[in-house]
PDB file of C-alpha atoms in Angstrom:
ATOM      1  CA  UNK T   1      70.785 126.732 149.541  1.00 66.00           C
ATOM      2  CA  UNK T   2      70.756 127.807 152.853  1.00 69.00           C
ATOM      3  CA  UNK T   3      68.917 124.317 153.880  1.00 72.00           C
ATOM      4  CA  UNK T   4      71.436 122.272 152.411  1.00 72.00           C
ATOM      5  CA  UNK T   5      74.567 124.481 154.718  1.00 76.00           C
ATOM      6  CA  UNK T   6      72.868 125.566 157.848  1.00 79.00           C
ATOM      7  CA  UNK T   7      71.722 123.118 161.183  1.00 80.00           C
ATOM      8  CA  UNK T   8      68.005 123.016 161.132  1.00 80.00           C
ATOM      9  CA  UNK T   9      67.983 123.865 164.957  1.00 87.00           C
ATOM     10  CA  UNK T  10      70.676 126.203 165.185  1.00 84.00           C
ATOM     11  CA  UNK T  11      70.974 127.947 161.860  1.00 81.00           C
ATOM     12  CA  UNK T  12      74.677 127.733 161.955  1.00 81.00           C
ATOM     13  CA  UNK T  13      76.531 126.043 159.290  1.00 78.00           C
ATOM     14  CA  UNK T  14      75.904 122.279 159.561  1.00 79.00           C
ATOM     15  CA  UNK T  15      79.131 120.081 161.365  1.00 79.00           C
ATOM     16  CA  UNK T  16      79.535 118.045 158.476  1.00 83.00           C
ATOM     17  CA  UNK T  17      79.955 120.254 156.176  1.00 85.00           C
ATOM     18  CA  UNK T  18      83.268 122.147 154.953  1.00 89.00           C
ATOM     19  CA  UNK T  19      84.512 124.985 152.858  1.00 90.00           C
ATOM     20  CA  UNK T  20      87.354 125.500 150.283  1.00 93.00           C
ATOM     21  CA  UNK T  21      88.415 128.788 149.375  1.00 94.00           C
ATOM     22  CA  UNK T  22      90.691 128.913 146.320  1.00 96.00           C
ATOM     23  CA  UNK T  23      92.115 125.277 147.792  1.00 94.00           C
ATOM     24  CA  UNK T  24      92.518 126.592 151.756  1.00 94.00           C
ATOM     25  CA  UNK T  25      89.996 124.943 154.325  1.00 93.00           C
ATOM     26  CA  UNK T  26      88.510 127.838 155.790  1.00 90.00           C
ATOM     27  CA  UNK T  27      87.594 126.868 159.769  1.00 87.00           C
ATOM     28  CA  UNK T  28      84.194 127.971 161.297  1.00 82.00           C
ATOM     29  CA  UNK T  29      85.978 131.450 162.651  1.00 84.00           C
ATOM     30  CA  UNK T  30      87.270 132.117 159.573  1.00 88.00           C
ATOM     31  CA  UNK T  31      83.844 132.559 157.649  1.00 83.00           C
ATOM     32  CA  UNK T  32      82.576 135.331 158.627  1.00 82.00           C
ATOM     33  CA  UNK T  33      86.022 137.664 158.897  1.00 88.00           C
ATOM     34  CA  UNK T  34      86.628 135.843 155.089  1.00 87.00           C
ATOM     35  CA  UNK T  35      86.181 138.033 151.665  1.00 90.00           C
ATOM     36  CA  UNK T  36      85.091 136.387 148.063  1.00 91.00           C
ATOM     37  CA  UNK T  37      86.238 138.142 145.541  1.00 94.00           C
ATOM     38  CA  UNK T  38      85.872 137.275 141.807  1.00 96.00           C
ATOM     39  CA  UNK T  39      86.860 134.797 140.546  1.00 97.00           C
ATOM     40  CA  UNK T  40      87.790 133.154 143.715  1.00 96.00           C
ATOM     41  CA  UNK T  41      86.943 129.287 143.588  1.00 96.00           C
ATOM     42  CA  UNK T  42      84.715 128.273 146.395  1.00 93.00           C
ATOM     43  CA  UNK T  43      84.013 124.345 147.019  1.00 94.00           C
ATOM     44  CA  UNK T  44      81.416 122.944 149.968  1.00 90.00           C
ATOM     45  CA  UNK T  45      82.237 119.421 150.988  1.00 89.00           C
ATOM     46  CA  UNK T  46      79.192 117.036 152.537  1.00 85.00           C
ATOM     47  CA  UNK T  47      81.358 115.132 155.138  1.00 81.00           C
ATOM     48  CA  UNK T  48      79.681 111.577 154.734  1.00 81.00           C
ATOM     49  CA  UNK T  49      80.501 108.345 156.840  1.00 75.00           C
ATOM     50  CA  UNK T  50      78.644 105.040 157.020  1.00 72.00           C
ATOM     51  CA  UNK T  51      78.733 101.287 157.994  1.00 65.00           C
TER      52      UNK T  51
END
């Protein structure tokens, strides 16, 4: 899992993607002060653009 959320070069989360905690965006900062508890729901979104 870790491959699929974290920069290759940097091992921080990867820009494009972003995380929902129990429907609030949770910023960068906010990840590693932020508690899951059960039965929170938890949703990564894969920023995608193209042309």
């Amino acid at each position: 899992m870790q491959e699929a959320l974290l920069d290759s070069r940097t091992k921080e989360l990867d820009s494009t993607i972003q995380i929902s905690i129990n429907g609030k965006f949770i910023s960068k900062d906010e990840i590693r002060q932020q508690k899951i508890e059960d039965g929170d729901h938890i949703t990564f979104f894969k920023l995608l653009a193209g042309g």
